[in-house]
mmCIF file of C-alpha atoms and ligand atoms in Angstrom:
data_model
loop_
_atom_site.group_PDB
_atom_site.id
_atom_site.type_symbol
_atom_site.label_atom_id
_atom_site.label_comp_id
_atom_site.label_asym_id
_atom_site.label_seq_id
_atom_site.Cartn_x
_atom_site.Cartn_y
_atom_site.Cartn_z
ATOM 1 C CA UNK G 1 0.000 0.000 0.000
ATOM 2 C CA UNK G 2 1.440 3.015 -0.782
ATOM 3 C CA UNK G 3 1.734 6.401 1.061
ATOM 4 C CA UNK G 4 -1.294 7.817 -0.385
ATOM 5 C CA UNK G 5 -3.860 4.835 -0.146
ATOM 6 C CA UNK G 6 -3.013 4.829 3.674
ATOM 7 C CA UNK G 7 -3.667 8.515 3.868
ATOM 8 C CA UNK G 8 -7.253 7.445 2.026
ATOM 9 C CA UNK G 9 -7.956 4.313 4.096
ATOM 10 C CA UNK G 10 -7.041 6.209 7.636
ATOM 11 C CA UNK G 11 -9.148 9.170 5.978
ATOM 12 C CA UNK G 12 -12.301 6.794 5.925
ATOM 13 C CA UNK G 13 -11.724 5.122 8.863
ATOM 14 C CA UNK G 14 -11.876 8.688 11.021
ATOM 15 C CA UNK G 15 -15.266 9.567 8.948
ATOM 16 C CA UNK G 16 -16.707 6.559 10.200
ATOM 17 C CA UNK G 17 -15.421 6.757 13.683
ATOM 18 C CA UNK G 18 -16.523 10.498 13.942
ATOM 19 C CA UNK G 19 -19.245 10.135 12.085
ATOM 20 C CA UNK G 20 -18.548 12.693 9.874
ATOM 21 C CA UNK G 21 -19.153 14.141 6.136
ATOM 22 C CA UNK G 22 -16.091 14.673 3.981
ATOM 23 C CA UNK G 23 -17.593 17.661 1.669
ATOM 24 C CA UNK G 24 -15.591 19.233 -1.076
ATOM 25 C CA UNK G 25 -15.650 22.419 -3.832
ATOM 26 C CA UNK G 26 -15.407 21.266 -7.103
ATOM 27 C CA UNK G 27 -11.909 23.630 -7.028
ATOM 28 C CA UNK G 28 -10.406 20.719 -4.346
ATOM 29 C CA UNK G 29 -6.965 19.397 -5.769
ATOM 30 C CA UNK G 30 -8.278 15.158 -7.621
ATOM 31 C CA UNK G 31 -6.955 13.347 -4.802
ATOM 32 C CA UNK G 32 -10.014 15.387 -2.698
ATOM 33 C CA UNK G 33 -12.304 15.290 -4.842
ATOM 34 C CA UNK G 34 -11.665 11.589 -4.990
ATOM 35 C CA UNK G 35 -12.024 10.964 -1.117
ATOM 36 C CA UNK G 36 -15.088 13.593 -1.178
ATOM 37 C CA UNK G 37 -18.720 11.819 0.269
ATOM 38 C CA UNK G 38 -20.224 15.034 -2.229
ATOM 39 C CA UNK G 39 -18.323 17.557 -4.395
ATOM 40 C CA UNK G 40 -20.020 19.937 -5.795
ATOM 41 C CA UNK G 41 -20.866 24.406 -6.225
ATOM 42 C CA UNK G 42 -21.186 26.184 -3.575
ATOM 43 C CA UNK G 43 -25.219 25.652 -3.715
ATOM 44 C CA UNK G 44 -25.190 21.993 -3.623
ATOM 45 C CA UNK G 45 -22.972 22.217 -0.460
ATOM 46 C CA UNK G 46 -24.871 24.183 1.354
ATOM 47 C CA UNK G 47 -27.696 22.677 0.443
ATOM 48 C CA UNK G 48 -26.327 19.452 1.836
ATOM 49 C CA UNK G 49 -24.900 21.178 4.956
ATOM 50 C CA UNK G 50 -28.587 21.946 5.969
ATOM 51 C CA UNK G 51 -29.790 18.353 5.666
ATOM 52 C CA UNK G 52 -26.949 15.999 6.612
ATOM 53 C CA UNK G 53 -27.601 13.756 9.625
ATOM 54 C CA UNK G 54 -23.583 13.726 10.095
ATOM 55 C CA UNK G 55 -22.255 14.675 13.412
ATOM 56 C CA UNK G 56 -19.341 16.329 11.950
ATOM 57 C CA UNK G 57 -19.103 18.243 8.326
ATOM 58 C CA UNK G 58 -15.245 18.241 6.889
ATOM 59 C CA UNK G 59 -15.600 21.030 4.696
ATOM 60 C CA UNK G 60 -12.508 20.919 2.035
ATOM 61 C CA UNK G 61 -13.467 24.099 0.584
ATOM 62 C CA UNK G 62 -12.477 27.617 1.752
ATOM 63 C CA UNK G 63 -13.267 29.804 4.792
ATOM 64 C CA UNK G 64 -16.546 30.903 4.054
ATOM 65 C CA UNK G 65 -18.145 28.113 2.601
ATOM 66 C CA UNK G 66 -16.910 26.055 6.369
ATOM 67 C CA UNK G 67 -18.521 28.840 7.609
ATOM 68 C CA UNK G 68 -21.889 28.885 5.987
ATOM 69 C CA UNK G 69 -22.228 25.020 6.782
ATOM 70 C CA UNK G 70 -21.776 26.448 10.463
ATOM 71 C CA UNK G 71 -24.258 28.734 10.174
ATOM 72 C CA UNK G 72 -27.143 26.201 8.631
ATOM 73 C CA UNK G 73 -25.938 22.933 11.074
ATOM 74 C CA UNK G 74 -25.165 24.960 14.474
ATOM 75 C CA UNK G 75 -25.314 21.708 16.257
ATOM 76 C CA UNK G 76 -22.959 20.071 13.968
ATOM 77 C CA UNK G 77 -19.099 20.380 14.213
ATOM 78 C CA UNK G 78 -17.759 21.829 11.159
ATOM 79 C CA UNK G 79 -14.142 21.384 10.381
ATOM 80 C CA UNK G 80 -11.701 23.765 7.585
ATOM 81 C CA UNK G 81 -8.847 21.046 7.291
ATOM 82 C CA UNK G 82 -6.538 24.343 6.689
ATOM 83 C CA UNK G 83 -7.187 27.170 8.301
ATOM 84 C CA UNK G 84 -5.062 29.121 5.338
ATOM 85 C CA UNK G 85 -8.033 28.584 2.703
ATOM 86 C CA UNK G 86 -9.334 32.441 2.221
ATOM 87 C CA UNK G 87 -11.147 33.785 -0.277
ATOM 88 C CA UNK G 88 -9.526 37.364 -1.606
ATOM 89 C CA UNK G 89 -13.108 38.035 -3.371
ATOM 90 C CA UNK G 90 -14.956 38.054 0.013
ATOM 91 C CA UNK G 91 -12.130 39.995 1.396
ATOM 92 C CA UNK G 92 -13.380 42.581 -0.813
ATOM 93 C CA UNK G 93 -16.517 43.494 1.484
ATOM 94 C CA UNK G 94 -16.157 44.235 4.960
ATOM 95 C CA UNK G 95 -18.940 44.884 7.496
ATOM 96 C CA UNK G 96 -18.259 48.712 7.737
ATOM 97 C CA UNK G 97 -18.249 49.602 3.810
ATOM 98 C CA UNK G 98 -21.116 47.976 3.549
ATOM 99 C CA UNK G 99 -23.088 49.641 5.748
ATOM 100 C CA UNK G 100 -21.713 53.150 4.541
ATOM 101 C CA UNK G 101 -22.798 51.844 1.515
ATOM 102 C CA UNK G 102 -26.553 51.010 2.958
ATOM 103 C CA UNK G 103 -26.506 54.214 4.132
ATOM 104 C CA UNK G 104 -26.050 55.767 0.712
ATOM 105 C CA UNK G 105 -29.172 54.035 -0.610
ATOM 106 C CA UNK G 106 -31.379 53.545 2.134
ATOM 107 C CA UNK G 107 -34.188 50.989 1.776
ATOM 108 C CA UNK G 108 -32.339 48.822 -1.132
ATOM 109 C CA UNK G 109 -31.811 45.391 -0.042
ATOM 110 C CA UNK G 110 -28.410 43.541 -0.220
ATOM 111 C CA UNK G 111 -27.969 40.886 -2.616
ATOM 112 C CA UNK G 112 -24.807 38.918 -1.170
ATOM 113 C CA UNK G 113 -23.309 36.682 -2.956
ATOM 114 C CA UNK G 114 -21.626 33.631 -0.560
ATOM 115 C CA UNK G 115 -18.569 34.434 -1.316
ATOM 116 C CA UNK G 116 -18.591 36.513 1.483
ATOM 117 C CA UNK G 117 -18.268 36.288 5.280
ATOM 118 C CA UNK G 118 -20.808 35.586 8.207
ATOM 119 C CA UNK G 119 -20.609 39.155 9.419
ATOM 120 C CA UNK G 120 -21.459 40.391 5.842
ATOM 121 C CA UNK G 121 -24.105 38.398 4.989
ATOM 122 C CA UNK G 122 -25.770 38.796 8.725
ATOM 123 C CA UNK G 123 -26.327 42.638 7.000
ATOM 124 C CA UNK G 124 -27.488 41.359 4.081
ATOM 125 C CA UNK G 125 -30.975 39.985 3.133
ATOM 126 C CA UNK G 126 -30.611 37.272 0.936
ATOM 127 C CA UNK G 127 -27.866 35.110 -0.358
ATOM 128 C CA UNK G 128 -26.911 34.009 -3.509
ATOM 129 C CA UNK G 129 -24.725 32.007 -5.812
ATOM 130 C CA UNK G 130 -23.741 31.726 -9.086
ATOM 131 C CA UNK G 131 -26.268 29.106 -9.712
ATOM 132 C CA UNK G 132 -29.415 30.861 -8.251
ATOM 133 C CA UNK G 133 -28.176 34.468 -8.586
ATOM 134 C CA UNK G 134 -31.040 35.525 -11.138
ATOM 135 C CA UNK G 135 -33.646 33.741 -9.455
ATOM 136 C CA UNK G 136 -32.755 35.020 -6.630
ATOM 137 C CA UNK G 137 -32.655 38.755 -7.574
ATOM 138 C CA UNK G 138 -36.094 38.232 -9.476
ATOM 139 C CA UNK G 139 -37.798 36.835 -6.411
ATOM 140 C CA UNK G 140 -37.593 40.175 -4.955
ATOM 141 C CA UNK G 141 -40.895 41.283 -6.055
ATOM 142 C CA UNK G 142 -40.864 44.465 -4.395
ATOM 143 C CA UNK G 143 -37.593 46.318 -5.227
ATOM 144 C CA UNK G 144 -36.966 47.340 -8.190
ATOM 145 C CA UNK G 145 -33.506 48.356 -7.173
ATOM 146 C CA UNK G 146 -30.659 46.083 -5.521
ATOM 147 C CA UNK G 147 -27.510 46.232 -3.916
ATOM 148 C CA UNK G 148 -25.312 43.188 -4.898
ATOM 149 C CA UNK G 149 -21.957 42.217 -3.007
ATOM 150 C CA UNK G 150 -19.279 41.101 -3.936
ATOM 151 C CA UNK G 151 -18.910 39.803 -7.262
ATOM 152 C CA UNK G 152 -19.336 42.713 -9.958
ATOM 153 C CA UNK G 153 -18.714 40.344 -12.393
ATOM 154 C CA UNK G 154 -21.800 38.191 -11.637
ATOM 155 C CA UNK G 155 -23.454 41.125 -10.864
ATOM 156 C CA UNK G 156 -22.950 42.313 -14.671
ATOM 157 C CA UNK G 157 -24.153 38.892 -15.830
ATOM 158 C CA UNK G 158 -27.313 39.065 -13.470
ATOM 159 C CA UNK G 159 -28.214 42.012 -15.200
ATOM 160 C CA UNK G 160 -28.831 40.915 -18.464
ATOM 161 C CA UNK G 161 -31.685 38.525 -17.160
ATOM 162 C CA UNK G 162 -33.822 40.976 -14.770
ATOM 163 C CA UNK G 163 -35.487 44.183 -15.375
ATOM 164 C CA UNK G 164 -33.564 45.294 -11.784
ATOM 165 C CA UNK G 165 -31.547 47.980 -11.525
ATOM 166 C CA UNK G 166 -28.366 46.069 -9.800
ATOM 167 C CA UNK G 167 -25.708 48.528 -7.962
ATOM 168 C CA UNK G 168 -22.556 46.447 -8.163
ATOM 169 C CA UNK G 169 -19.657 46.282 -5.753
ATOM 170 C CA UNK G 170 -16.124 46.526 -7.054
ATOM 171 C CA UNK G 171 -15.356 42.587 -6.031
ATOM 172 C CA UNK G 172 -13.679 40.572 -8.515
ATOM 173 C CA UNK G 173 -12.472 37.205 -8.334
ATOM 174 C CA UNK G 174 -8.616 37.176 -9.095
ATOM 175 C CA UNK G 175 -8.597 33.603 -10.869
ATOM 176 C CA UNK G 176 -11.557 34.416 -13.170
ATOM 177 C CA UNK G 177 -10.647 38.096 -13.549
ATOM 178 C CA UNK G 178 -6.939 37.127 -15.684
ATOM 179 C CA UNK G 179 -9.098 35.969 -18.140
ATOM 180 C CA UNK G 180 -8.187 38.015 -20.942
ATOM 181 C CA UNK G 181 -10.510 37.667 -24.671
ATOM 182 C CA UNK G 182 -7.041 37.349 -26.295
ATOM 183 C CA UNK G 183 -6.471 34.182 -24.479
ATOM 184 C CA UNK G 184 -9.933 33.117 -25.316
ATOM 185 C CA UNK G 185 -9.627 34.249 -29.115
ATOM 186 C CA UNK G 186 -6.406 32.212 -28.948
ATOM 187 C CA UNK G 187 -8.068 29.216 -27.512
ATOM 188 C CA UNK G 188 -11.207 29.510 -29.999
ATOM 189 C CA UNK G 189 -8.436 29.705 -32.970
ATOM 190 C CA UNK G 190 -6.681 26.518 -31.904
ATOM 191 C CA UNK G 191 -10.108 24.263 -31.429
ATOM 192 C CA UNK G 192 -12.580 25.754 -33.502
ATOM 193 C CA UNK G 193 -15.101 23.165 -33.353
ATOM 194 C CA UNK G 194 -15.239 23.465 -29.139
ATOM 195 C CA UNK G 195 -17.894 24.992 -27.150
ATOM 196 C CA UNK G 196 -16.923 27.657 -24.582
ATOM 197 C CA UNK G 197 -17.779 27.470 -21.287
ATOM 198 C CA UNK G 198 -17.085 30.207 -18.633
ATOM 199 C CA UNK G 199 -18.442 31.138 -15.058
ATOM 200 C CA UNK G 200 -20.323 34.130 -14.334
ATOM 201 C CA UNK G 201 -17.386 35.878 -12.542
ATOM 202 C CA UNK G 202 -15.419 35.923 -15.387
ATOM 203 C CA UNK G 203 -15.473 39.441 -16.961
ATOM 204 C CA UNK G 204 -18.159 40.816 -19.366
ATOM 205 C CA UNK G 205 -16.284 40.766 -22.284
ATOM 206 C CA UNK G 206 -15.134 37.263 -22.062
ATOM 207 C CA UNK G 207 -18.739 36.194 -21.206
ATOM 208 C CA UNK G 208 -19.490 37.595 -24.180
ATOM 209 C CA UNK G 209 -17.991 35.293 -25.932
ATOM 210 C CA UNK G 210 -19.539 32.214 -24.388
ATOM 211 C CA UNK G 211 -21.237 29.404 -25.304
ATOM 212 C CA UNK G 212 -22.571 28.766 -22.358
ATOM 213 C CA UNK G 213 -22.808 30.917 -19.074
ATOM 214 C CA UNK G 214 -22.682 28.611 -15.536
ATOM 215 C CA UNK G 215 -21.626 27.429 -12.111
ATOM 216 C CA UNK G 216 -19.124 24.986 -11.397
ATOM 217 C CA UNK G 217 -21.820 22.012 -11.675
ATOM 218 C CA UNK G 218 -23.496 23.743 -14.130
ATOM 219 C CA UNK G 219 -20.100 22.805 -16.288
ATOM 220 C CA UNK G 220 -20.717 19.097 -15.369
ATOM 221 C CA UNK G 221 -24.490 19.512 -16.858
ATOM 222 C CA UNK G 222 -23.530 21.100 -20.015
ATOM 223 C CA UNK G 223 -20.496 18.968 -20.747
ATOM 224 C CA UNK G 224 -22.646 15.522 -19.999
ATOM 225 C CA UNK G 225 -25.728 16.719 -22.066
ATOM 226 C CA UNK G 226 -24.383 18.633 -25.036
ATOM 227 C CA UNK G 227 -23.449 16.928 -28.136
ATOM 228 C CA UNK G 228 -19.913 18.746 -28.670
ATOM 229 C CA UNK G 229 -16.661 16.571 -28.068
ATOM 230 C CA UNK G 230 -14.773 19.536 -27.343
ATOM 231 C CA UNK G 231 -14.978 22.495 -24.847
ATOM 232 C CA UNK G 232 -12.819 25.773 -23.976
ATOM 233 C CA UNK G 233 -13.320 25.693 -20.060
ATOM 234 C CA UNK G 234 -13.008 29.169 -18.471
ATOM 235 C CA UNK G 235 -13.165 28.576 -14.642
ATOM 236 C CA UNK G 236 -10.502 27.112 -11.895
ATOM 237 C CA UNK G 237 -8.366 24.281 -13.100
ATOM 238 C CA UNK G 238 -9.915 22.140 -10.287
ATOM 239 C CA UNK G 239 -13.110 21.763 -12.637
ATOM 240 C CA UNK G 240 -11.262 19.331 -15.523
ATOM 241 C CA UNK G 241 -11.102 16.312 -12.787
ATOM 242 C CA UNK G 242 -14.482 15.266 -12.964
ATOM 243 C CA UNK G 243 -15.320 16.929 -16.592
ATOM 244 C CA UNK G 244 -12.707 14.034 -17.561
ATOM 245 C CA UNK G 245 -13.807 11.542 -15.785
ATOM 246 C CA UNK G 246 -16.875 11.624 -16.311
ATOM 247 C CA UNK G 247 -16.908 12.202 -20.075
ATOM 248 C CA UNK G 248 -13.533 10.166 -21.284
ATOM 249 C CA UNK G 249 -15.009 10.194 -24.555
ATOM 250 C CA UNK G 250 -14.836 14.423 -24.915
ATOM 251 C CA UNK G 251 -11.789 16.666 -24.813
ATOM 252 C CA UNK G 252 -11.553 19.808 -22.218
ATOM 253 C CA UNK G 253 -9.225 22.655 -22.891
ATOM 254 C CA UNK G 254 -8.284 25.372 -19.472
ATOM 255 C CA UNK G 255 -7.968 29.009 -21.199
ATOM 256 C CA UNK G 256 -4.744 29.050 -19.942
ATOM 257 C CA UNK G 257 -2.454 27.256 -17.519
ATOM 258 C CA UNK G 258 -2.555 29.624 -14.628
ATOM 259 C CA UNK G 259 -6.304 29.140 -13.635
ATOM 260 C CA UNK G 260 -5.644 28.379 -10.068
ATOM 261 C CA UNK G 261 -7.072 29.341 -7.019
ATOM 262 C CA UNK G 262 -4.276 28.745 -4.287
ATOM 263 C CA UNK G 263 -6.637 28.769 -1.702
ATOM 264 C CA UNK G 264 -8.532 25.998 -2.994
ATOM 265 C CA UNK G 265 -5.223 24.278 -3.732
ATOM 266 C CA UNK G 266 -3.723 24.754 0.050
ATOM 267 C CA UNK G 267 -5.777 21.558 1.801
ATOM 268 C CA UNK G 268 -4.050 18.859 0.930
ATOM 269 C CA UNK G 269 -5.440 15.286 2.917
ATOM 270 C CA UNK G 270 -2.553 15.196 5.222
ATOM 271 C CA UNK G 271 -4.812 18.032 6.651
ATOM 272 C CA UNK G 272 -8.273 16.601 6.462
ATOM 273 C CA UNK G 273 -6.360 13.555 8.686
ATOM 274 C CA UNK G 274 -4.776 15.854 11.399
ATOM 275 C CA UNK G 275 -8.303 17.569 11.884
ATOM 276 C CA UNK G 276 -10.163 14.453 11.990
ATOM 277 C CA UNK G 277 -7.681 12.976 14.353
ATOM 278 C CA UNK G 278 -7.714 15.755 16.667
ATOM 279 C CA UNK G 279 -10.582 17.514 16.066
ATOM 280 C CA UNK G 280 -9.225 21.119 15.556
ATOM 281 C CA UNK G 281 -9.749 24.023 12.969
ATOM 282 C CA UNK G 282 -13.168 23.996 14.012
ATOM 283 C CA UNK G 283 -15.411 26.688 12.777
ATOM 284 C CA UNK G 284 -17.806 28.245 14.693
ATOM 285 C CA UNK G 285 -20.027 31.578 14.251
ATOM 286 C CA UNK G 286 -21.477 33.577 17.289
ATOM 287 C CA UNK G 287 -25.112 33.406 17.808
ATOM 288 C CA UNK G 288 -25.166 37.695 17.050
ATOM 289 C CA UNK G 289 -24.178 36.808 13.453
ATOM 290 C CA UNK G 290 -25.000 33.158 12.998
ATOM 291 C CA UNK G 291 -29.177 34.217 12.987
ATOM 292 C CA UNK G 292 -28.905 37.270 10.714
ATOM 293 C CA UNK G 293 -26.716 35.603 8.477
ATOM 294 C CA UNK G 294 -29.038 32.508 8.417
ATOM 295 C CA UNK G 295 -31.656 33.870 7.768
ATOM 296 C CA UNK G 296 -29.940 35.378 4.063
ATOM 297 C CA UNK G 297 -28.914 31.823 3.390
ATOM 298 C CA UNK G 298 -32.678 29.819 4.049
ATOM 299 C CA UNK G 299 -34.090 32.886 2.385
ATOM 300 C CA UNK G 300 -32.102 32.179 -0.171
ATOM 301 C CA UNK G 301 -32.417 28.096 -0.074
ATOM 302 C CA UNK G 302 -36.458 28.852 -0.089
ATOM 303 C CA UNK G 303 -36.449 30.625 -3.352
ATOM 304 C CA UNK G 304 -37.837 27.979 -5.720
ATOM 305 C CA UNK G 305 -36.009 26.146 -8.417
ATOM 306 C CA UNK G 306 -36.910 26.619 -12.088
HETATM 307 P P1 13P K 401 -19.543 27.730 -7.687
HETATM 308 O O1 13P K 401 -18.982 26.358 -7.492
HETATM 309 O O2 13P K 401 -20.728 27.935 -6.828
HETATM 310 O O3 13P K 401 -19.789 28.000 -9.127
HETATM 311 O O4 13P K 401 -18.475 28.769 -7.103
HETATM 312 C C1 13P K 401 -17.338 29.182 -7.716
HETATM 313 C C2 13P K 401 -16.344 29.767 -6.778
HETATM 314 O O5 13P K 401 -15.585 30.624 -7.125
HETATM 315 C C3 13P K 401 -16.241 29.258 -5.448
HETATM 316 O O6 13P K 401 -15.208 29.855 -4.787
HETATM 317 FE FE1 SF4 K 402 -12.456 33.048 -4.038
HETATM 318 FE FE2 SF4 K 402 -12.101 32.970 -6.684
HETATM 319 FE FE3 SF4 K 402 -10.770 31.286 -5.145
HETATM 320 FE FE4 SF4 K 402 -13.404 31.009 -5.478
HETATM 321 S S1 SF4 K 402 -11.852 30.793 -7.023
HETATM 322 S S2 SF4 K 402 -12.257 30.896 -3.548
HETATM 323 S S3 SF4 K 402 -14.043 33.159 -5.616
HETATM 324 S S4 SF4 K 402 -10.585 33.522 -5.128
#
């Protein structure tokens, strides 16, 4: 057996023991994704963070997705295998900008996306992600003006599919946002016959140019159901594990070679076995921002499907 498969094998021994959930972003490095009980977007996570009957959620993600399974399962114990897994986009928003920013347009509800943390979306009124985003902003019925955080990115997308007026914040995702159009024209060039498939915080221009417009599982849709052999993928390198997997018949080409997210790439399993051993890196929200910031996310989880 080599080093690896023991890392695996003591891996699912401590899930058992513990009773535990090994959850993972579709970002996680293969040998994650592998181990994962559920990969999937940032929906389908925290979707399954509300229901589990697990004692313990490992969440092999980044900060505040650990953090939104703590928010929905208080009773649970929800572990971030490395504490070092950030996300620079919710950096972006901080509690006091936004409410300077409330201030400025009183009366507008907050659109935040979950990219964000616990404190931001407790002054927020509905979540979002990139697979609900439009739904969610059109099941506002009674604003015809919103404030979205952080994304401005998804926030340009959003607006093409709601008669909303959307204020955007100045987030960005750094990964997404290197997309350049001449690496995508360069791509298209090489395999003309592909599809192109980006995510929604990819930049307008380079959106522009898509296919096909989706979350992270979204990508796993398309790619399954479409007839094409061949796709341009524009999203975090993380994606192309499972796209080849589970279509070894079709070919998937990364818009360029430095699509990585380090902070999806920093929990390696070494780290899911010391926290499962000893039980650290817990994550826990106080009560003064776990119910405001719950109550975004079930708002959010309530708002029906298509
Ligand atoms: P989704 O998996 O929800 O599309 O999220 C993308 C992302 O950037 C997560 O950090
Ligand atoms: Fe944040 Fe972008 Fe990394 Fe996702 S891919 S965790 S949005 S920096």
């Amino acid at each position: 057996m080599n080093d690896s498969d023991y890392i695996e094998k003591r891996i699912r021994k401590l899930l058992k023991e513990r009773n535990a959930i090994l959850l993972a972003h579709n970002y996680q490095r293969d040998e994650i994704q592998e181990i994962a009980d559920i990969s999937g977007d940032s929906l389908a996570l925290s979707q399954e963070a509300a229901r589990t009957d697990a004692e313990v959620i490992v969440f092999c993600g980044v900060h505040f997705m650990a953090e939104s399974a703590s928010i929905l399962s208080p009773d649970k114990t929800v572990l971030l295998p490395n504490l070092d897994a950030g996300c620079p986009m919710a950096d972006m928003v901080t509690v006091e900008k936004l409410r300077q920013k409330k201030a400025e347009y009183p009366g507008i509800p907050v659109v935040c996306y979950v990219n964000s943390s616990a404190a931001v979306k407790a002054e927020s009124d509905i979540c979002c992600t990139s697979a609900n985003a439009v739904r969610v902003i059109n099941s506002l019925n009674d604003s015809k003006r919103i404030l979205m955080i952080p994304d401005m990115n998804l926030s340009y997308y959003a607006a093409k599919f709601t008669d909303k007026d959307i204020i955007p914040w100045k987030g960005f995702c750094p990964t997404h946002h290197r997309i350049k159009v001449e690496d995508v024209m360069r791509m298209k060039e090489k395999h003309p016959e592909a599809k192109l498939v980006v995510h929604p915080e990819c930049t307008p221009d380079v959106v522009a140019l898509a296919d096909h417009v989706c979350s992270t599982s979204g990508m796993y849709r398309y790619a399954r159901e479409t007839d094409a052999a061949e796709f341009i993928i524009g999203t975090e390198m993380g994606i192309l594990y499972r796209l080849r997997l589970e279509n070894p018949d079709k070919r998937f080409y990364l818009i360029s070679d430095d699509l990585i997210c380090n902070n999806m790439k920093v929990t390696v399993l070494k780290d899911v076995v010391f926290a499962l051993e000893n039980m650290v890196n817990v994550i826990n929200v106080p009560e003064h921002i776990r119910i405001p910031a719950r109550k975004a996310l079930e708002r959010m989880l309530k708002v029906p499907r298509d």
